[in-house]
Short mmCIF file of C-alpha atoms in Angstrom, two decimals:
data_model
loop_
_atom_site.label_atom_id
_atom_site.label_comp_id
_atom_site.label_asym_id
_atom_site.label_seq_id
_atom_site.Cartn_x
_atom_site.Cartn_y
_atom_site.Cartn_z
CA MET A 1 9.77 -28.73 95.02
CA GLY A 2 6.70 -29.75 93.05
CA SER A 3 6.32 -26.40 91.30
CA SER A 4 10.02 -26.28 90.37
CA ALA A 5 9.93 -29.71 88.76
CA LYS A 6 6.83 -28.74 86.82
CA LYS A 7 8.49 -25.65 85.38
CA LYS A 8 11.56 -27.65 84.34
CA LYS A 9 9.33 -30.19 82.62
CA GLU A 10 7.51 -27.49 80.66
CA LYS A 11 10.79 -25.90 79.50
CA LYS A 12 12.10 -29.28 78.39
CA LYS A 13 8.89 -29.87 76.43
CA ASP A 14 9.54 -26.76 74.31
CA PHE A 15 12.79 -28.24 72.96
CA GLN A 16 11.45 -31.71 72.24
CA LYS A 17 10.50 -32.62 68.64
CA PRO A 18 6.93 -33.87 68.44
CA LYS A 19 6.47 -37.35 67.12
CA LEU A 20 4.08 -37.41 64.15
CA LYS A 21 1.94 -40.38 63.38
CA VAL A 22 1.78 -41.69 59.82
CA GLY A 23 -1.06 -40.11 57.85
CA LYS A 24 -1.74 -37.43 60.39
CA ALA A 25 -1.28 -33.79 59.33
CA LYS A 26 0.95 -31.44 61.21
CA PRO A 27 -1.03 -29.41 63.72
CA LYS A 28 -1.58 -25.79 62.74
CA ALA A 29 -0.06 -23.01 64.73
CA ALA A 30 -2.15 -20.94 67.04
CA ASN A 31 -1.69 -17.82 64.90
CA PHE A 32 -2.39 -19.55 61.52
CA THR A 33 -4.27 -17.46 58.91
CA ASP A 34 -6.03 -19.09 55.94
CA THR A 35 -5.00 -17.39 52.66
CA SER A 36 -6.52 -19.84 50.19
CA PHE A 37 -9.51 -17.65 49.42
CA LYS A 38 -9.81 -15.69 46.09
CA SER A 39 -11.20 -12.22 45.64
CA LYS A 40 -12.96 -10.90 42.54
CA ALA A 41 -13.14 -7.28 41.45
CA ILE A 42 -15.34 -5.47 38.91
CA VAL A 43 -13.35 -3.04 36.76
CA LEU A 44 -15.25 -0.26 35.03
CA GLN A 45 -13.27 1.48 32.33
CA GLN A 46 -14.96 4.86 32.21
CA GLN A 47 -18.41 3.39 31.59
CA LEU A 48 -19.86 5.38 34.45
CA ALA A 49 -17.53 8.35 34.24
CA GLU A 50 -19.16 11.66 33.46
CA ASN A 51 -16.08 12.94 31.64
CA ALA A 52 -15.67 9.98 29.22
CA PRO A 53 -13.87 10.99 25.98
CA ASP A 54 -15.98 11.92 23.00
CA PRO A 55 -15.89 9.45 20.04
CA THR A 56 -14.46 12.18 17.84
CA GLU A 57 -11.69 12.87 20.33
CA ARG A 58 -10.94 9.15 20.64
CA PHE A 59 -10.68 8.89 16.85
CA LYS A 60 -8.27 11.83 16.71
CA HIS A 61 -6.29 10.46 19.64
CA ASN A 62 -5.80 7.10 17.94
CA LEU A 63 -4.91 8.87 14.71
CA SER A 64 -2.15 10.70 16.56
CA LEU A 65 -0.91 7.38 17.98
CA THR A 66 -0.09 6.18 14.46
CA SER A 67 3.15 8.17 14.73
CA SER A 68 4.15 6.43 17.98
CA ARG A 69 7.56 4.80 18.30
CA SER A 70 6.02 1.54 19.48
CA ASP A 71 5.09 -0.93 16.73
CA THR A 72 2.33 -2.42 18.86
CA GLN A 73 0.81 0.97 19.59
CA ARG A 74 0.81 1.94 15.92
CA ARG A 75 -0.82 -1.37 14.97
CA ASP A 76 -3.48 -1.08 17.68
CA ALA A 77 -4.25 2.51 16.65
CA LEU A 78 -4.72 1.42 13.04
CA SER A 79 -6.92 -1.44 14.20
CA TYR A 80 -9.17 0.97 16.09
CA LEU A 81 -9.42 3.30 13.07
CA THR A 82 -10.25 0.33 10.84
CA GLY A 83 -13.06 -0.68 13.16
CA GLN A 84 -14.51 2.83 13.07
CA LEU A 85 -14.37 2.95 9.27
CA SER A 86 -16.01 -0.48 8.90
CA THR A 87 -19.13 0.46 10.89
CA ASN A 88 -22.41 1.31 9.22
CA PRO A 89 -22.41 4.24 8.75
CA PRO A 90 -18.62 4.66 8.89
CA THR A 91 -17.16 7.01 11.48
CA ASN A 92 -14.55 9.38 10.06
CA PRO A 93 -14.73 12.83 11.66
CA VAL A 94 -11.48 14.08 10.08
CA GLY A 95 -12.24 13.19 6.45
CA THR A 96 -10.47 10.93 3.98
CA SER A 97 -8.06 13.65 2.83
CA THR A 98 -6.67 14.23 6.35
CA LEU A 99 -6.60 10.51 7.00
CA LEU A 100 -4.55 9.80 3.88
CA GLN A 101 -2.16 12.65 4.60
CA LYS A 102 -1.42 11.11 8.00
CA LEU A 103 -1.31 7.44 7.00
CA LEU A 104 0.34 7.36 3.57
CA PRO A 105 3.89 7.69 4.96
CA MET A 106 3.25 4.48 6.92
CA MET A 107 3.26 2.42 3.72
CA SER A 108 7.00 1.90 4.11
CA ASP A 109 6.82 1.21 7.86
CA SER A 110 9.49 -1.15 9.18
CA SER A 111 6.92 -3.36 10.94
CA GLY A 112 5.09 -5.96 8.87
CA PRO A 113 1.95 -6.14 11.09
CA VAL A 114 1.63 -2.35 10.86
CA ARG A 115 1.75 -2.43 7.06
CA GLY A 116 -0.78 -5.27 6.98
CA GLN A 117 -3.18 -3.38 9.26
CA LEU A 118 -2.76 -0.26 7.13
CA LEU A 119 -3.82 -2.21 4.05
CA LYS A 120 -6.98 -3.36 5.86
CA LEU A 121 -7.74 0.26 6.74
CA LEU A 122 -7.25 1.47 3.17
CA ARG A 123 -9.67 -1.16 1.87
CA ASN A 124 -12.39 0.36 4.07
CA LEU A 125 -12.07 3.85 2.55
CA PRO A 126 -14.80 4.93 0.09
CA ALA A 127 -13.64 4.67 -3.51
CA ASP A 128 -15.19 8.02 -4.48
CA GLU A 129 -13.13 9.79 -1.82
CA VAL A 130 -9.90 8.03 -2.82
CA ARG A 131 -9.96 8.91 -6.54
CA PRO A 132 -9.10 12.64 -6.15
CA HIS A 133 -5.89 11.67 -4.33
CA VAL A 134 -4.58 9.13 -6.84
CA GLU A 135 -1.45 11.09 -7.77
CA LYS A 136 -0.40 11.55 -4.14
CA ILE A 137 -1.09 7.90 -3.29
CA MET A 138 0.90 6.72 -6.29
CA LEU A 139 3.97 8.64 -5.10
CA TYR A 140 4.04 6.68 -1.84
CA ILE A 141 3.28 3.38 -3.56
CA ARG A 142 6.19 3.90 -5.95
CA GLY A 143 8.47 4.64 -3.01
CA THR A 144 7.32 1.44 -1.31
CA MET A 145 7.77 -0.68 -4.44
CA THR A 146 11.39 0.44 -4.83
CA ASN A 147 12.27 0.14 -1.14
CA ILE A 148 15.50 -1.63 -0.24
CA SER A 149 13.62 -4.17 1.92
CA GLN A 150 12.05 -7.04 0.02
CA GLU A 151 9.17 -7.37 2.51
CA VAL A 152 8.29 -3.70 2.08
CA LYS A 153 8.40 -4.07 -1.70
CA ASP A 154 6.03 -7.04 -1.54
CA ASP A 155 3.56 -4.96 0.47
CA GLY A 156 3.97 -2.19 -2.11
CA LEU A 157 2.50 -4.59 -4.67
CA ASN A 158 -0.49 -5.10 -2.37
CA TYR A 159 -0.99 -1.33 -2.17
CA MET A 160 -0.76 -1.06 -5.96
CA GLU A 161 -3.34 -3.82 -6.39
CA TRP A 162 -5.68 -2.09 -3.93
CA LEU A 163 -5.43 1.22 -5.79
CA LEU A 164 -6.07 -0.46 -9.15
CA ASP A 165 -9.19 -2.10 -7.73
CA VAL A 166 -10.46 1.17 -6.28
CA ALA A 167 -9.54 3.68 -8.99
CA GLY A 168 -7.85 1.83 -11.85
CA GLU A 169 -8.97 4.11 -14.67
CA ASP A 170 -7.99 7.21 -12.71
CA VAL A 171 -4.56 5.73 -12.02
CA VAL A 172 -3.53 5.11 -15.62
CA SER A 173 -4.93 8.48 -16.79
CA SER A 174 -3.35 10.69 -14.11
CA ALA A 175 -0.20 12.77 -14.45
CA GLY A 176 2.95 10.72 -13.93
CA CYS A 177 1.00 7.55 -13.18
CA TRP A 178 1.69 5.61 -16.38
CA VAL A 179 5.33 5.91 -17.43
CA LYS A 180 6.85 6.29 -13.95
CA PRO A 181 5.22 3.17 -12.48
CA LEU A 182 6.29 1.23 -15.57
CA ARG A 183 9.87 2.35 -14.96
CA ASP A 184 9.60 1.17 -11.37
CA PHE A 185 8.29 -2.21 -12.50
CA MET A 186 11.22 -2.57 -14.90
CA SER A 187 13.64 -1.67 -12.10
CA VAL A 188 12.13 -4.12 -9.61
CA LEU A 189 11.96 -6.94 -12.16
CA GLY A 190 15.53 -6.26 -13.30
CA TRP A 191 14.51 -5.87 -16.93
CA THR A 192 16.79 -3.57 -18.90
CA VAL A 193 15.24 -0.68 -20.78
CA LYS A 194 17.12 0.16 -23.96
CA VAL A 195 17.74 3.77 -24.88
CA ALA A 196 18.67 5.35 -28.15
CA PRO A 197 22.44 6.03 -28.52
CA THR A 198 23.59 9.63 -28.16
CA THR A 199 26.78 11.44 -28.99
CA THR A 200 28.22 10.69 -25.53
CA THR A 201 27.44 6.96 -25.49
CA LYS A 202 28.57 4.25 -27.85
CA SER A 203 26.10 2.36 -29.96
CA GLY A 204 24.99 -0.92 -28.43
CA TRP A 205 25.06 0.16 -24.78
CA THR A 206 21.92 -0.09 -22.69
CA SER A 207 20.68 1.78 -19.67
CA ALA A 208 19.70 -0.21 -16.59
CA PRO A 209 18.88 0.71 -12.99
CA ARG A 210 21.76 0.93 -10.58
CA THR A 211 20.34 -1.82 -8.39
CA THR A 212 18.31 -4.65 -9.86
CA PHE A 213 16.70 -7.30 -7.71
CA GLY A 214 16.80 -10.70 -9.34
CA ALA A 215 13.67 -12.75 -8.98
CA LYS A 216 15.34 -16.10 -8.26
CA LYS A 217 16.50 -14.91 -4.83
CA TYR A 218 13.04 -14.18 -3.47
CA GLY A 219 10.85 -17.11 -4.49
CA GLN A 220 7.31 -15.91 -5.08
CA SER A 221 8.17 -12.21 -5.34
CA PHE A 222 9.05 -12.39 -9.03
CA PRO A 223 5.79 -14.06 -10.17
CA ARG A 224 3.84 -11.69 -7.93
CA GLN A 225 5.51 -8.68 -9.53
CA MET A 226 4.63 -9.89 -13.02
CA LEU A 227 1.01 -10.53 -12.05
CA VAL A 228 0.59 -7.02 -10.64
CA LEU A 229 2.26 -5.61 -13.76
CA SER A 230 -0.25 -7.60 -15.82
CA LYS A 231 -3.10 -6.02 -13.90
CA PHE A 232 -1.62 -2.57 -14.35
CA LEU A 233 -1.18 -3.02 -18.11
CA GLU A 234 -4.62 -4.58 -18.46
CA MET A 235 -6.12 -1.48 -16.88
CA GLY A 236 -4.07 0.81 -19.11
CA PHE A 237 -4.93 -1.04 -22.33
CA LYS A 238 -8.60 -1.37 -21.47
CA PRO A 239 -10.67 0.09 -24.33
CA GLY A 240 -13.02 2.88 -23.41
CA MET A 241 -16.73 2.34 -23.42
CA PRO A 242 -18.37 4.18 -26.34
CA THR A 243 -21.18 6.50 -25.34
CA PRO A 244 -23.95 7.36 -27.79
CA TRP A 245 -24.16 11.00 -28.87
CA THR A 246 -27.22 13.02 -27.98
CA PRO A 247 -28.11 16.61 -28.95
CA ASN A 248 -27.75 17.71 -25.32
CA ASP A 249 -24.10 16.59 -25.06
CA TRP A 250 -22.79 19.82 -26.58
CA PHE A 251 -24.59 21.96 -24.01
CA ASN A 252 -23.62 19.59 -21.19
CA ASN A 253 -19.93 19.79 -22.08
CA VAL A 254 -20.07 23.58 -22.11
CA GLY A 255 -22.35 24.32 -19.16
CA CYS A 256 -21.91 21.40 -16.75
CA VAL A 257 -19.08 20.94 -14.28
CA PRO A 258 -16.68 18.13 -15.32
CA ARG A 259 -16.92 15.03 -13.17
CA THR A 260 -13.29 13.95 -13.55
CA PRO A 261 -10.60 15.35 -11.21
CA ASP A 262 -8.39 18.00 -12.83
CA PRO A 263 -10.18 17.78 -16.22
CA PHE A 264 -7.99 20.43 -17.87
CA GLY A 265 -4.71 19.33 -16.29
CA TYR A 266 -3.37 18.13 -19.62
CA LEU A 267 -3.21 21.77 -20.77
CA GLY A 268 -0.68 22.61 -18.07
CA LEU A 269 -2.03 26.14 -17.59
CA PHE A 270 -1.24 26.48 -13.89
CA LYS A 271 1.63 24.01 -13.52
CA PRO A 272 5.20 23.85 -14.78
CA PRO A 273 5.64 21.99 -18.08
CA ARG A 274 5.95 18.23 -17.73
CA ASP A 275 8.36 15.87 -19.38
CA GLU A 276 7.37 12.64 -21.08
CA ASP A 277 7.43 10.68 -17.82
CA GLY A 278 5.10 13.07 -15.99
CA GLU A 279 2.69 13.58 -18.87
CA ILE A 280 -1.00 12.70 -18.77
CA TYR A 281 -2.04 9.84 -21.06
CA ARG A 282 -5.81 9.96 -20.94
CA ASN A 283 -6.66 7.65 -23.86
CA ARG A 284 -5.63 4.12 -24.70
CA GLU A 285 -3.81 5.01 -27.92
CA ASP A 286 -1.40 7.37 -26.16
CA ARG A 287 -0.58 4.75 -23.54
CA GLN A 288 -0.03 2.13 -26.21
CA ASP A 289 2.29 4.42 -28.14
CA ILE A 290 4.58 5.31 -25.24
CA PHE A 291 4.67 1.68 -24.07
CA GLN A 292 5.63 0.47 -27.54
CA ARG A 293 8.45 2.99 -27.87
CA ARG A 294 10.01 2.64 -24.42
CA PHE A 295 9.04 -0.61 -22.71
CA MET A 296 7.83 -3.21 -25.20
CA ALA A 297 11.26 -4.57 -26.08
CA ALA A 298 12.35 -4.88 -22.44
CA VAL A 299 9.14 -6.65 -21.44
CA GLU A 300 9.39 -9.11 -24.31
CA ASP A 301 13.00 -9.98 -23.43
CA GLY A 302 12.09 -10.39 -19.77
CA LEU A 303 9.15 -12.62 -20.65
CA ASP A 304 11.39 -14.91 -22.69
CA MET A 305 13.72 -15.39 -19.74
CA ALA A 306 10.84 -15.91 -17.30
CA LYS A 307 9.20 -18.55 -19.49
CA LYS A 308 12.45 -20.54 -19.53
CA GLU A 309 12.44 -20.68 -15.72
CA GLY A 310 9.07 -22.45 -15.67
CA GLY A 311 7.04 -23.01 -12.52
CA MET A 312 5.21 -20.09 -10.99
CA ALA A 313 7.37 -17.60 -12.89
CA GLY A 314 6.51 -19.28 -16.18
CA ARG A 315 2.77 -19.21 -15.46
CA ALA A 316 2.93 -15.55 -14.45
CA ALA A 317 4.88 -14.79 -17.62
CA ALA A 318 2.20 -16.52 -19.69
CA THR A 319 -0.46 -14.33 -18.05
CA LEU A 320 1.53 -11.19 -18.79
CA ASP A 321 2.13 -12.32 -22.37
CA GLN A 322 -1.61 -12.78 -22.89
CA VAL A 323 -2.28 -9.28 -21.54
CA LEU A 324 0.23 -7.86 -24.02
CA ARG A 325 -1.37 -9.74 -26.89
CA ASP A 326 -4.83 -8.47 -25.99
CA GLY A 327 -3.73 -4.92 -25.26
CA MET A 328 -1.23 -4.34 -28.07
CA GLY A 329 -2.70 -6.60 -30.74
CA ASP A 330 -4.57 -3.76 -32.45
CA TYR A 331 -1.82 -1.19 -32.00
CA GLU A 332 -0.88 0.79 -35.09
CA GLN A 333 2.10 3.08 -35.27
CA SER A 334 0.71 6.59 -35.61
CA SER A 335 2.53 9.32 -37.45
CA ARG A 336 2.83 11.99 -34.79
CA LEU A 337 4.99 15.07 -34.98
CA ASP A 338 6.99 15.79 -31.87
CA ASP A 339 9.15 18.78 -31.14
CA ASP A 340 12.27 17.07 -32.49
CA GLU A 341 10.74 15.64 -35.67
CA HIS A 342 11.29 18.66 -37.93
CA LEU A 343 7.87 20.13 -37.41
CA TRP A 344 8.86 23.35 -39.21
CA ALA A 345 10.82 21.72 -42.02
CA GLY A 346 10.06 23.41 -45.33
CA TYR A 347 8.95 26.69 -43.80
CA ILE A 348 10.90 29.90 -44.30
CA MET A 349 11.38 31.51 -40.92
#
């Protein structure tokens, strides 16, 4: 009887709720395991690996990642390349030519951080290695400046300013790098360029770009565009530095290799003939002449409208007006004979 009552008492105890005293913690179970500890691990990312990638291979790998579909991956790849180019001495195993060929199409990238990181990379390139590629770079900059996206166009102005700082004189004296950028500036600013009337158009009509982007819609874009145009014109109207003549100059010009890229390109011996827009304007007088004939009137009219707006646009217009006064103040109309100016008049053919 005693053992049976004891068993019943133990079974009843299992179903009774224990009474807890105030301030006393609940007793832990017999199989309780403490999990409050923290573990720390040491991660080695290929520091001790025998087959760690070579720096050259890592550079090429990150260069290939610039064509990735991920915006973050493209930005990080450009950041790595920028770090390699900013070291002393800079690390560039593929050369500036290959680097530009791969990265120039990214100027019109849809991601703003990618375009900003690309600009930082370009600023780390050696100026001497950038100058031979001015014509190619200008093609991509012009495409960026006339992009349909306003943010991309604003970054195009940053690229133009970078190229003018690095190789300004080479820019304005290269083939197609004077008239064509001026046309793009007129298109972006919305300034109409007048053309001479022909037999198919009535007198008084003007020619304007199909799509003009008014400056009032985009705040600081309009003043920024005028300031970059001022810098471009200032570089084009910059007078050349006179060099004293020495008796050895004649022999140096004949026997020494020219130091300028494509020194005889203006002759057009190995290229198809260029039109007026793609011509080379190597000296200041030629650039002044073509600007006076084709763009001076449009710029003056645009400046008058910008000055009336006042504010940042008015101050930028004043800067541009001063550049025109300094650059075109000594301009004199030269009597040049073109193909359509009766060169052979008076001769019996």
